[in-house]
Short mmCIF file of C-alpha atoms in Angstrom, two decimals:
data_model
loop_
_atom_site.label_atom_id
_atom_site.label_comp_id
_atom_site.label_asym_id
_atom_site.label_seq_id
_atom_site.Cartn_x
_atom_site.Cartn_y
_atom_site.Cartn_z
CA MET A 176 122.64 107.41 67.27
CA SER A 177 123.95 109.09 70.41
CA GLU A 178 127.27 110.95 70.31
CA SER A 179 128.81 108.71 72.94
CA GLU A 180 128.20 105.43 70.90
CA PRO A 181 128.63 106.51 67.24
CA ASP A 182 127.21 104.25 64.62
CA MET A 183 130.05 102.55 62.88
CA ASP A 184 128.49 102.52 59.55
CA LEU A 185 130.82 104.77 57.52
CA ASN A 186 129.73 103.37 54.24
CA GLY A 187 126.09 103.17 54.23
CA ALA A 188 126.05 99.40 54.43
CA PRO A 189 125.95 98.29 57.88
CA ASP A 190 126.49 94.63 57.05
CA ALA A 191 129.87 95.49 55.48
CA VAL A 192 131.32 96.66 58.83
CA ASP A 193 132.61 94.28 61.44
CA THR A 194 130.19 95.23 64.11
CA ALA A 195 131.81 92.88 66.59
CA ALA A 196 134.81 95.20 66.40
CA GLN A 197 135.27 96.76 69.89
CA PRO A 198 137.08 99.87 70.66
CA ALA A 199 140.80 99.15 71.18
CA SER A 200 142.04 99.71 74.48
CA GLY A 201 144.80 102.18 75.24
CA ASP A 202 148.12 100.67 75.62
CA GLU A 203 148.59 101.42 79.30
CA PRO A 204 146.69 100.11 82.27
CA GLY A 205 144.14 102.89 83.38
CA ALA A 206 144.34 104.56 79.88
CA PRO A 207 141.04 105.52 78.46
CA PRO A 208 139.79 103.48 75.55
CA ALA A 209 141.26 104.31 72.31
CA ILE A 210 139.08 105.94 69.54
CA PHE A 211 141.87 105.55 66.97
CA ASP A 212 144.41 102.99 66.83
CA VAL A 213 147.35 103.87 64.35
CA GLU A 214 149.62 101.20 63.24
CA LYS A 215 152.75 101.75 61.07
CA LEU A 216 151.45 104.69 59.26
CA ASN A 217 153.52 105.91 56.33
CA VAL A 218 152.59 108.80 54.16
CA TYR A 219 154.03 109.52 50.71
CA TYR A 220 153.69 112.49 48.34
CA GLY A 221 154.76 110.94 45.11
CA ASP A 222 158.34 109.74 45.83
CA PHE A 223 158.67 111.76 48.93
CA HIS A 224 158.45 109.81 52.12
CA ALA A 225 156.87 112.37 54.34
CA VAL A 226 156.06 110.36 57.39
CA GLN A 227 157.48 106.96 58.61
CA ASP A 228 156.07 104.26 60.75
CA VAL A 229 153.87 106.16 63.14
CA SER A 230 152.01 103.94 65.67
CA LEU A 231 149.99 105.26 68.49
CA PRO A 232 146.63 105.18 70.12
CA ILE A 233 144.27 108.17 70.55
CA GLY A 234 142.33 108.33 73.64
CA LYS A 235 138.59 108.78 73.61
CA ASN A 236 137.51 112.07 75.17
CA GLN A 237 140.98 113.15 75.56
CA ILE A 238 142.89 116.07 74.07
CA THR A 239 146.00 114.68 72.07
CA ALA A 240 148.47 117.18 70.89
CA PHE A 241 151.11 116.81 68.21
CA ILE A 242 154.12 118.93 68.56
CA GLY A 243 157.50 119.13 66.72
CA PRO A 244 159.58 121.29 64.27
CA SER A 245 158.34 122.45 60.90
CA GLY A 246 158.26 119.55 58.41
CA CYS A 247 158.12 116.84 60.98
CA GLY A 248 154.85 115.51 59.60
CA LYS A 249 152.53 116.34 62.46
CA SER A 250 150.00 118.10 60.09
CA THR A 251 150.33 115.27 57.51
CA VAL A 252 149.58 112.69 60.17
CA LEU A 253 146.65 114.81 61.55
CA ARG A 254 145.06 114.91 57.87
CA CYS A 255 145.17 111.15 57.69
CA PHE A 256 142.63 110.97 60.60
CA ASN A 257 139.84 112.31 58.35
CA ARG A 258 141.12 111.34 55.03
CA MET A 259 142.03 114.92 54.09
CA ASN A 260 145.09 113.69 52.29
CA ASP A 261 142.79 111.80 49.76
CA LEU A 262 142.35 115.21 48.36
CA ILE A 263 145.87 115.58 47.43
CA GLU A 264 146.34 113.57 44.25
CA ILE A 265 149.99 112.43 44.82
CA ALA A 266 149.41 111.58 48.39
CA ARG A 267 149.55 107.86 49.48
CA VAL A 268 148.94 106.28 52.91
CA GLU A 269 150.12 102.97 54.16
CA GLY A 270 149.46 101.23 57.37
CA THR A 271 146.26 101.29 59.29
CA ILE A 272 144.27 103.83 61.24
CA GLU A 273 141.41 102.05 62.97
CA TYR A 274 138.46 104.16 64.06
CA HIS A 275 136.40 102.33 66.77
CA GLY A 276 138.06 99.23 65.43
CA VAL A 277 137.17 99.93 61.89
CA ASP A 278 139.75 100.45 59.12
CA LEU A 279 139.39 104.04 58.09
CA TYR A 280 141.00 103.43 54.80
CA GLY A 281 138.86 100.23 54.05
CA LEU A 282 137.71 100.08 50.48
CA SER A 283 134.08 100.37 51.41
CA ILE A 284 134.61 103.40 53.71
CA ASP A 285 133.01 106.74 52.35
CA PRO A 286 135.44 109.52 53.08
CA VAL A 287 132.71 112.17 53.12
CA GLU A 288 131.05 110.24 55.94
CA VAL A 289 134.47 110.05 57.75
CA ARG A 290 134.72 113.72 57.51
CA ARG A 291 131.36 114.19 59.00
CA ARG A 292 132.34 112.07 61.90
CA ILE A 293 135.76 113.45 62.26
CA GLY A 294 135.41 117.18 61.86
CA MET A 295 138.25 119.67 61.23
CA VAL A 296 139.18 123.32 62.37
CA PHE A 297 141.98 124.98 60.33
CA GLN A 298 144.70 127.29 61.20
CA LYS A 299 142.90 130.46 59.83
CA PRO A 300 139.45 130.99 60.72
CA ASN A 301 137.53 130.38 57.50
CA PRO A 302 133.99 131.13 58.06
CA PHE A 303 131.70 131.19 54.96
CA PRO A 304 130.84 134.51 53.59
CA LYS A 305 127.26 133.86 54.98
CA SER A 306 125.49 134.79 58.24
CA ILE A 307 126.44 133.36 61.56
CA TYR A 308 123.23 131.27 61.31
CA ASP A 309 123.92 129.95 58.03
CA ASN A 310 127.39 129.02 58.82
CA ILE A 311 126.13 126.53 61.37
CA ALA A 312 123.13 125.35 59.40
CA PHE A 313 125.06 124.73 56.25
CA GLY A 314 126.64 121.36 57.20
CA PRO A 315 123.49 119.81 58.82
CA LYS A 316 121.46 120.97 55.86
CA ILE A 317 123.69 119.20 53.40
CA ALA A 318 123.61 116.16 55.58
CA GLY A 319 119.95 116.08 55.46
CA TYR A 320 119.27 117.17 59.05
CA LYS A 321 115.57 116.95 59.75
CA GLY A 322 115.40 118.47 63.36
CA ASN A 323 114.78 121.82 64.52
CA MET A 324 117.55 123.89 62.94
CA ASP A 325 117.22 126.84 65.31
CA GLU A 326 117.77 124.58 68.25
CA LEU A 327 120.69 123.04 66.56
CA VAL A 328 122.24 126.26 65.77
CA GLU A 329 121.72 127.53 69.32
CA GLU A 330 123.15 124.41 70.83
CA SER A 331 126.24 124.45 68.66
CA LEU A 332 127.05 128.08 69.42
CA HIS A 333 126.41 127.30 73.12
CA LYS A 334 128.93 124.41 73.00
CA ALA A 335 131.40 126.63 71.34
CA ALA A 336 130.96 129.30 73.92
CA LEU A 337 129.85 131.83 71.50
CA TRP A 338 126.11 131.99 71.93
CA ASP A 339 125.89 134.88 74.46
CA GLU A 340 128.20 137.07 72.09
CA VAL A 341 126.09 136.46 68.77
CA LYS A 342 122.62 135.56 69.87
CA ASP A 343 121.30 138.97 68.81
CA LYS A 344 123.08 139.08 65.51
CA LEU A 345 122.66 135.57 64.05
CA LYS A 346 121.61 137.07 60.69
CA GLU A 347 124.70 139.26 60.43
CA SER A 348 127.76 138.35 58.49
CA ALA A 349 130.07 135.84 60.11
CA LEU A 350 133.09 138.00 58.70
CA ALA A 351 132.20 140.77 60.98
CA LEU A 352 133.19 138.78 63.95
CA SER A 353 136.62 139.11 65.62
CA GLY A 354 139.34 136.48 64.64
CA GLY A 355 138.81 134.57 68.05
CA GLN A 356 135.06 134.71 67.59
CA GLN A 357 135.44 133.43 63.97
CA GLN A 358 137.40 130.56 65.03
CA ARG A 359 134.93 129.62 67.80
CA LEU A 360 132.29 129.95 64.87
CA CYS A 361 134.28 127.39 62.87
CA ILE A 362 134.42 125.09 66.01
CA ALA A 363 130.60 125.48 66.36
CA ARG A 364 130.32 124.68 62.61
CA ALA A 365 132.43 121.53 63.04
CA ILE A 366 130.46 120.21 66.02
CA ALA A 367 126.90 121.12 64.23
CA THR A 368 127.10 117.92 62.30
CA SER A 369 127.47 115.83 65.48
CA PRO A 370 131.10 114.58 64.91
CA ASP A 371 132.82 112.55 67.86
CA VAL A 372 136.13 113.71 66.80
CA VAL A 373 137.39 117.25 66.16
CA LEU A 374 140.82 117.71 64.50
CA MET A 375 142.51 120.99 65.10
CA ASP A 376 145.39 122.20 62.77
CA GLU A 377 147.02 125.20 64.46
CA PRO A 378 143.73 126.64 65.49
CA CYS A 379 145.12 129.49 67.53
CA SER A 380 148.13 130.58 65.61
CA ALA A 381 146.20 133.45 64.01
CA LEU A 382 144.74 134.63 67.39
CA ASP A 383 145.78 136.98 70.18
CA PRO A 384 146.67 135.54 73.42
CA ILE A 385 143.42 136.08 75.22
CA ALA A 386 141.38 134.74 72.20
CA THR A 387 143.87 131.71 72.24
CA LEU A 388 143.24 131.01 75.98
CA ARG A 389 139.41 131.14 75.42
CA ILE A 390 139.80 128.51 72.65
CA GLU A 391 141.94 126.34 74.88
CA GLU A 392 139.36 126.70 77.73
CA LEU A 393 136.66 125.71 75.23
CA MET A 394 138.62 122.62 74.24
CA GLN A 395 138.58 121.61 77.99
CA GLU A 396 134.81 121.82 77.86
CA LEU A 397 134.33 120.05 74.59
CA LYS A 398 136.51 117.07 75.48
CA ALA A 399 133.59 115.79 77.70
CA ASP A 400 131.63 115.12 74.41
CA TYR A 401 134.37 114.87 71.75
CA SER A 402 137.89 113.56 71.22
CA ILE A 403 140.26 116.14 70.10
CA LEU A 404 143.41 116.17 68.19
CA ILE A 405 145.40 119.25 68.03
CA VAL A 406 148.57 120.14 66.00
CA THR A 407 150.45 123.04 67.31
CA HIS A 408 153.74 124.86 66.87
CA ASN A 409 153.13 126.37 70.27
CA MET A 410 154.41 123.69 72.72
CA GLN A 411 153.34 125.63 75.68
CA GLN A 412 149.78 125.36 74.26
CA ALA A 413 150.26 121.59 74.14
CA ALA A 414 151.48 121.65 77.63
CA ARG A 415 148.48 123.61 78.86
CA VAL A 416 145.78 121.99 77.00
CA SER A 417 146.48 118.37 76.11
CA ASP A 418 146.25 115.01 78.11
CA ARG A 419 148.69 113.19 75.86
CA THR A 420 151.44 114.60 73.67
CA GLY A 421 153.12 113.12 70.69
CA PHE A 422 156.54 114.70 69.81
CA PHE A 423 157.36 114.29 66.19
CA ASN A 424 160.89 114.94 64.53
CA VAL A 425 162.31 115.14 61.07
CA GLU A 426 165.54 113.28 60.00
CA LEU A 427 167.18 112.49 56.73
CA ASN A 428 166.36 109.19 55.44
CA GLU A 429 168.69 106.90 53.27
CA ARG A 430 167.66 108.85 50.33
CA GLY A 431 168.34 112.13 51.71
CA GLN A 432 164.77 113.03 52.17
CA ARG A 433 163.53 114.79 55.33
CA THR A 434 161.20 112.21 56.75
CA GLY A 435 159.00 112.88 59.82
CA HIS A 436 158.60 110.25 62.62
CA LEU A 437 157.01 109.94 66.05
CA VAL A 438 159.76 110.27 68.78
CA GLU A 439 157.77 109.99 71.89
CA PHE A 440 154.16 109.68 72.78
CA ASP A 441 153.11 109.87 76.42
CA GLU A 442 150.98 111.71 79.21
CA THR A 443 151.50 115.48 78.63
CA GLY A 444 152.64 115.90 82.30
CA LYS A 445 155.39 113.21 81.73
CA ILE A 446 156.40 114.76 78.48
CA PHE A 447 156.93 118.00 79.97
CA THR A 448 158.47 117.28 83.26
CA ASN A 449 160.37 113.99 82.53
CA PRO A 450 160.53 113.08 78.84
CA THR A 451 162.02 109.76 78.00
CA VAL A 452 164.03 110.55 74.88
CA LYS A 453 166.65 113.24 74.73
CA ALA A 454 165.47 114.70 71.64
CA THR A 455 162.21 115.57 73.11
CA GLU A 456 163.84 117.20 76.12
CA ASP A 457 166.06 119.16 73.76
CA TYR A 458 163.05 120.38 71.78
CA ILE A 459 160.73 121.27 74.64
CA THR A 460 163.65 123.09 76.45
CA GLY A 461 164.37 125.07 73.19
CA ARG A 462 167.76 123.45 72.64
CA PHE A 463 166.98 122.74 69.02
CA GLY A 464 164.13 123.12 66.43
CA MET B 270 119.13 141.29 55.66
CA THR B 271 121.48 140.80 52.62
CA ILE B 272 125.15 140.21 53.13
CA ASP B 273 127.68 141.66 50.84
CA SER B 274 130.25 138.82 50.57
CA THR B 275 132.58 140.77 48.38
CA GLN B 276 133.21 143.32 51.03
CA PRO B 277 134.00 141.67 54.32
CA PRO B 278 133.82 144.00 57.23
CA GLU B 279 137.21 144.40 58.91
CA PRO B 280 137.38 141.98 61.88
CA VAL B 281 137.44 143.78 65.02
CA ASP B 282 139.70 142.77 68.12
CA ASP B 283 138.08 140.65 70.80
CA VAL B 284 136.17 143.01 73.05
CA GLU B 285 136.52 142.87 76.76
CA PRO B 286 138.60 140.16 77.81
CA LEU B 287 137.02 137.95 80.39
CA PRO B 288 138.34 137.84 83.91
CA LEU B 289 140.95 135.17 84.45
CA ASP B 290 138.77 132.75 86.29
CA GLU B 291 136.47 132.67 83.12
CA THR B 292 139.28 132.64 80.62
CA ARG B 293 141.39 130.02 82.45
CA HIS B 294 138.95 128.23 84.52
CA HIS B 295 140.65 124.93 84.73
CA PHE B 296 143.90 126.51 85.69
CA SER B 297 142.04 128.40 88.43
CA GLU B 298 140.50 125.24 89.60
CA THR B 299 143.88 123.63 89.81
CA LEU B 300 145.27 126.43 91.85
CA ASP B 301 142.19 126.26 94.22
CA GLU B 302 142.83 122.34 94.56
CA ILE B 303 146.38 123.01 95.54
CA LYS B 304 145.40 125.64 98.18
CA ARG B 305 142.59 123.46 99.60
CA GLY B 306 145.06 120.46 99.78
CA MET B 307 147.65 122.57 101.77
CA VAL B 308 144.88 123.77 104.12
CA GLN B 309 143.94 120.07 104.65
CA MET B 310 147.50 119.17 105.36
CA GLY B 311 147.86 122.10 107.77
CA SER B 312 144.84 121.05 109.62
CA LEU B 313 145.89 117.51 109.97
CA VAL B 314 149.23 118.81 111.45
CA THR B 315 147.38 121.14 113.81
CA GLU B 316 145.39 118.16 115.01
CA ASN B 317 148.44 116.11 115.31
CA VAL B 318 150.30 118.64 117.44
CA ARG B 319 147.29 118.59 119.82
CA ARG B 320 147.31 114.80 119.84
CA ALA B 321 151.15 114.87 120.53
CA GLY B 322 150.39 117.06 123.51
CA ASP B 323 147.72 114.69 124.83
CA VAL B 324 150.47 111.85 124.41
CA MET B 325 153.07 113.88 126.33
CA LEU B 326 150.86 115.56 128.93
CA GLU B 327 148.31 112.92 129.65
CA GLY B 328 150.40 109.88 129.02
CA ARG B 329 148.07 108.80 126.33
CA LEU B 330 150.78 106.59 124.51
CA ASP B 331 147.76 104.73 122.92
CA LEU B 332 147.41 107.81 120.73
CA ALA B 333 150.67 107.46 119.15
CA PRO B 334 149.71 105.23 116.26
CA ALA B 335 147.01 107.69 115.34
CA VAL B 336 149.71 110.52 115.25
CA ILE B 337 151.94 108.40 113.05
CA GLU B 338 149.01 107.43 110.76
CA HIS B 339 147.95 111.04 110.31
CA ASP B 340 151.51 112.02 109.66
CA ARG B 341 151.50 109.38 106.76
CA GLU B 342 148.55 111.18 105.25
CA VAL B 343 150.32 114.54 105.45
CA ASN B 344 153.33 112.93 103.69
CA ARG B 345 150.93 111.54 101.18
CA LEU B 346 149.39 114.95 100.47
CA TYR B 347 152.80 116.64 100.52
CA ALA B 348 153.97 114.27 97.61
CA GLU B 349 150.86 114.63 95.63
CA LEU B 350 150.62 118.41 95.94
CA GLU B 351 154.32 118.85 95.22
CA GLN B 352 153.85 116.73 91.99
CA THR B 353 150.75 118.79 90.98
CA THR B 354 152.58 122.16 91.72
CA PHE B 355 155.62 120.79 89.68
CA GLU B 356 153.46 119.75 86.86
CA THR B 357 151.42 123.10 86.86
CA LEU B 358 154.58 125.10 86.86
CA ALA B 359 155.82 123.13 83.79
CA ARG B 360 152.47 123.14 81.96
CA GLN B 361 150.88 126.29 82.59
CA GLN B 362 153.41 128.87 82.36
CA PRO B 363 152.29 130.89 85.39
CA VAL B 364 153.15 134.36 85.89
CA ALA B 365 152.81 137.21 88.34
CA GLY B 366 150.56 136.27 91.28
CA ASP B 367 149.98 132.70 89.87
CA LEU B 368 153.75 132.20 89.77
CA ARG B 369 154.40 133.56 93.31
CA PHE B 370 151.56 131.29 94.56
CA LEU B 371 153.09 128.16 92.98
CA VAL B 372 156.64 129.00 94.09
CA SER B 373 155.46 129.72 97.47
CA THR B 374 153.43 126.58 97.61
CA THR B 375 156.64 124.53 97.32
CA ARG B 376 157.98 126.41 100.39
CA ILE B 377 154.63 126.10 102.34
CA LEU B 378 154.28 122.48 101.65
CA TYR B 379 157.85 122.04 103.13
CA GLU B 380 156.91 124.16 106.25
CA ILE B 381 153.79 121.97 106.88
CA GLU B 382 155.37 118.68 106.21
CA ARG B 383 158.32 119.43 108.51
CA SER B 384 156.00 120.55 111.18
CA GLY B 385 154.21 117.26 110.94
CA ASP B 386 157.49 115.43 111.42
CA LEU B 387 158.26 117.44 114.51
CA ALA B 388 154.97 116.47 116.01
CA VAL B 389 155.84 112.96 115.54
CA ASN B 390 159.32 113.52 117.10
CA CYS B 391 157.43 114.83 120.23
CA VAL B 392 155.56 111.57 120.43
CA ASN B 393 158.70 109.56 119.84
CA VAL B 394 160.25 111.29 122.93
CA ALA B 395 157.24 110.42 125.01
CA GLN B 396 157.38 106.77 123.94
CA ARG B 397 161.15 106.63 124.53
CA GLU B 398 160.66 108.11 128.03
CA ASN B 399 157.61 105.94 128.46
CA GLY B 400 155.62 109.05 129.57
CA LEU B 401 157.11 112.17 130.83
CA PRO B 402 158.33 112.79 134.51
CA GLU B 403 155.80 114.17 136.86
CA SER B 404 156.80 117.66 137.59
CA PRO B 405 153.97 120.04 137.95
CA ARG B 406 155.88 123.26 136.76
CA LEU B 407 157.20 121.47 133.75
CA THR B 408 154.04 120.08 132.87
CA ALA B 409 152.15 123.26 133.16
CA LEU B 410 154.61 125.02 131.01
CA LEU B 411 154.55 122.28 128.59
CA ASN B 412 150.79 122.49 128.50
CA GLN B 413 150.90 126.20 127.68
CA MET B 414 153.62 125.60 125.06
CA VAL B 415 151.44 123.00 123.32
CA SER B 416 148.44 125.28 123.31
CA GLU B 417 150.24 128.20 122.06
CA CYS B 418 151.80 126.14 119.36
CA CYS B 419 148.58 124.73 118.21
CA SER B 420 146.87 128.20 118.26
CA LEU B 421 149.92 129.63 116.29
CA PHE B 422 149.93 126.84 113.67
CA ALA B 423 146.24 126.97 113.25
CA ALA B 424 146.51 130.69 112.69
CA GLY B 425 149.11 130.03 110.03
CA VAL B 426 146.80 127.63 108.32
CA ASP B 427 143.88 130.24 108.57
CA ALA B 428 146.19 132.91 106.98
CA LEU B 429 146.75 130.59 104.17
CA ALA B 430 143.09 129.56 103.74
CA ASP B 431 142.19 133.26 103.69
CA MET B 432 145.24 134.51 101.82
CA ASP B 433 145.50 137.06 104.40
CA PRO B 434 148.58 139.07 103.72
CA VAL B 435 148.70 140.94 107.13
CA ALA B 436 148.30 137.77 109.28
CA GLY B 437 152.15 137.50 109.34
CA ALA B 438 152.52 140.29 111.96
CA ALA B 439 149.98 138.58 114.32
CA LEU B 440 151.73 135.33 113.84
CA ASP B 441 155.07 137.01 114.85
CA ALA B 442 153.59 138.35 118.02
CA LYS B 443 152.21 134.90 118.95
CA ASP B 444 155.50 133.25 118.25
CA ASP B 445 157.16 135.70 120.73
CA VAL B 446 154.86 134.27 123.34
CA LEU B 447 155.79 130.78 122.48
CA ASP B 448 159.52 131.43 122.44
CA ASP B 449 159.24 133.10 125.87
CA LEU B 450 157.30 130.06 127.22
CA VAL B 451 160.13 127.77 125.73
CA GLY B 452 162.79 129.81 127.45
CA ARG B 453 161.10 129.52 130.71
CA TYR B 454 160.61 125.77 130.12
CA TYR B 455 164.39 125.30 129.34
CA ALA B 456 165.19 127.18 132.69
CA GLU B 457 162.78 124.88 134.58
CA ILE B 458 164.45 121.78 133.01
CA GLY B 459 167.86 123.23 134.16
CA ARG B 460 166.29 123.63 137.70
CA VAL B 461 165.10 120.15 137.96
CA SER B 462 167.60 118.29 135.79
CA GLU B 463 169.45 116.60 138.61
CA GLU B 464 166.20 115.31 140.00
CA ILE B 465 164.94 114.05 136.55
CA GLY B 466 168.31 112.85 135.27
CA LEU B 467 170.53 114.08 132.33
CA GLU B 468 168.97 111.90 129.70
CA THR B 469 165.55 112.92 130.40
CA SER B 470 166.45 116.61 130.63
CA ILE B 471 167.95 116.18 127.13
CA GLN B 472 164.93 114.53 125.88
CA LEU B 473 162.49 117.31 127.35
CA SER B 474 164.82 119.91 125.93
CA LYS B 475 164.30 118.36 122.56
CA VAL B 476 160.48 118.62 122.91
CA GLY B 477 160.94 122.36 123.63
CA ARG B 478 163.01 122.70 120.39
CA PHE B 479 160.43 120.74 118.32
CA LEU B 480 157.58 122.86 119.51
CA GLU B 481 159.54 126.20 119.05
CA ARG B 482 160.46 125.13 115.61
CA ILE B 483 156.68 124.37 114.64
CA GLY B 484 156.05 127.92 115.76
CA ASP B 485 158.71 129.09 113.43
CA HIS B 486 157.17 127.17 110.49
CA ALA B 487 153.75 128.72 111.24
CA VAL B 488 155.40 132.11 110.94
CA ASN B 489 157.12 131.15 107.62
CA ILE B 490 153.75 130.04 106.36
CA GLY B 491 152.33 133.53 107.21
CA GLU B 492 155.37 135.34 105.52
CA ASN B 493 154.87 133.27 102.37
CA VAL B 494 151.19 134.02 102.16
CA SER B 495 152.12 137.75 102.45
CA TYR B 496 154.59 137.28 99.64
CA VAL B 497 152.02 135.68 97.49
CA ILE B 498 149.64 138.68 97.88
CA THR B 499 152.16 141.52 98.12
CA ALA B 500 155.23 140.23 96.22
CA GLU B 501 157.36 141.10 99.30
CA PHE B 502 158.26 139.43 102.59
CA PRO B 503 157.28 141.07 105.54
CA GLY B 504 160.02 143.09 107.33
CA ASP B 505 163.55 143.01 105.81
CA THR B 506 164.29 139.40 106.16
CA HIS B 507 163.54 136.65 103.65
CA ALA B 508 162.08 133.78 105.28
CA GLY B 509 164.29 131.35 103.41
CA VAL B 510 167.40 133.45 104.23
CA ALA B 511 166.47 133.56 107.88
CA GLU B 512 166.13 129.91 107.95
CA TYR B 513 169.80 129.43 107.01
CA GLU B 514 171.38 132.16 109.22
#
């Protein structure tokens, strides 16, 4: 299986998957092919309607950013892409997310396999209390990786722009690394299992500005091999790093609940120079939020 | 070696920040692209001034379409680079030298684009007059003016390509030479105006004005380059203020 053409078998039973399904196209002419197609996504936590009617395509080998005020549902939406919300008992997802044309929430889909294909990096760097080497080797070992582990570790660390800084101390604790290095280690760990998507939930909010810029630079390198979705409170970061941006906002629904919805989704250059919706302009210019 | 997971060592701050080019490689590349685009525009305009000279001095009216075609390319680059600059300002939050570069870019783009229009204006005069009158002294002066103007504009473009902060002074001196030639050219037009007629005299005066303005734009390019590097405009005058005074 090559990284560019991932096997669509997310359930271990190839004949259960519609192999004729083609990657959906982006909705605009000239847009890259979509790796995800989201249609009328609604998320509920028990009775609480957290996210309403989100529809958008996610471009392959692009960086897509979700921005918006707290509570707008951007992280909730992000977690739908690798079924992390399954881990929350009261969470319920409606609508469809197609991944390479396959319904991610189909009955036969194995969420563990989904999470291997669609890796995640969290807000706070969370390396395992193990050596740098073992942090990278852990995922592939669990997944039954049979190749040369040393090579895989080195390759993953190279891709995460960390190799030169850690090559002489692979057996030392990952917890001894700086915050920025720890986050790049987490990125190396996420890509060691050969995902084709990396989700990033506020990956730089615990880092200093230089470490932040290094992660952003790394994202630009990684998008050649991976599609990246990033949630960020820092709209300047979305402006700097992403190809397309979705602005989410929150409003009271008829039951008085603060429900998140997607206000505008477009090329990042367009969003930050000439957004179509006034609420987007008000948010990015700091007029509210 | 064993690792005591119960006692995580204190994370240390990131050591030795990388140089900007390594930390913001993509941003630096965009700035380089903008600069290369401006230099390309500038070279096209220099070439067009020379070509406009051939149209006027050698009666090569057949070159007029090429001048206009090249100016279209200048205008296309102008629109493209302005959009890139606009978007980069909006998206990259430039500060310090990067900010000065991008703000100056919007001014330099204007100086280059306007100079391109003035070269076309020279060609328009030649077309309107169906070639310039045969007057050896006027032709000799115009020849020198075109040559000085090309050399001055090329020097402005070189200052930009090299980001040379001291080129501005040399450009100013060269511009004095051009201005002096233009003054003598006006005097010569006055001398022969009855012979060549009022309308032609006016048209030839306009050519002098166009070339003199191209020289001023070249000087402004140099001043903006100085500003990018030193954060100050050479001398006491701000190019933008001088423009309107």
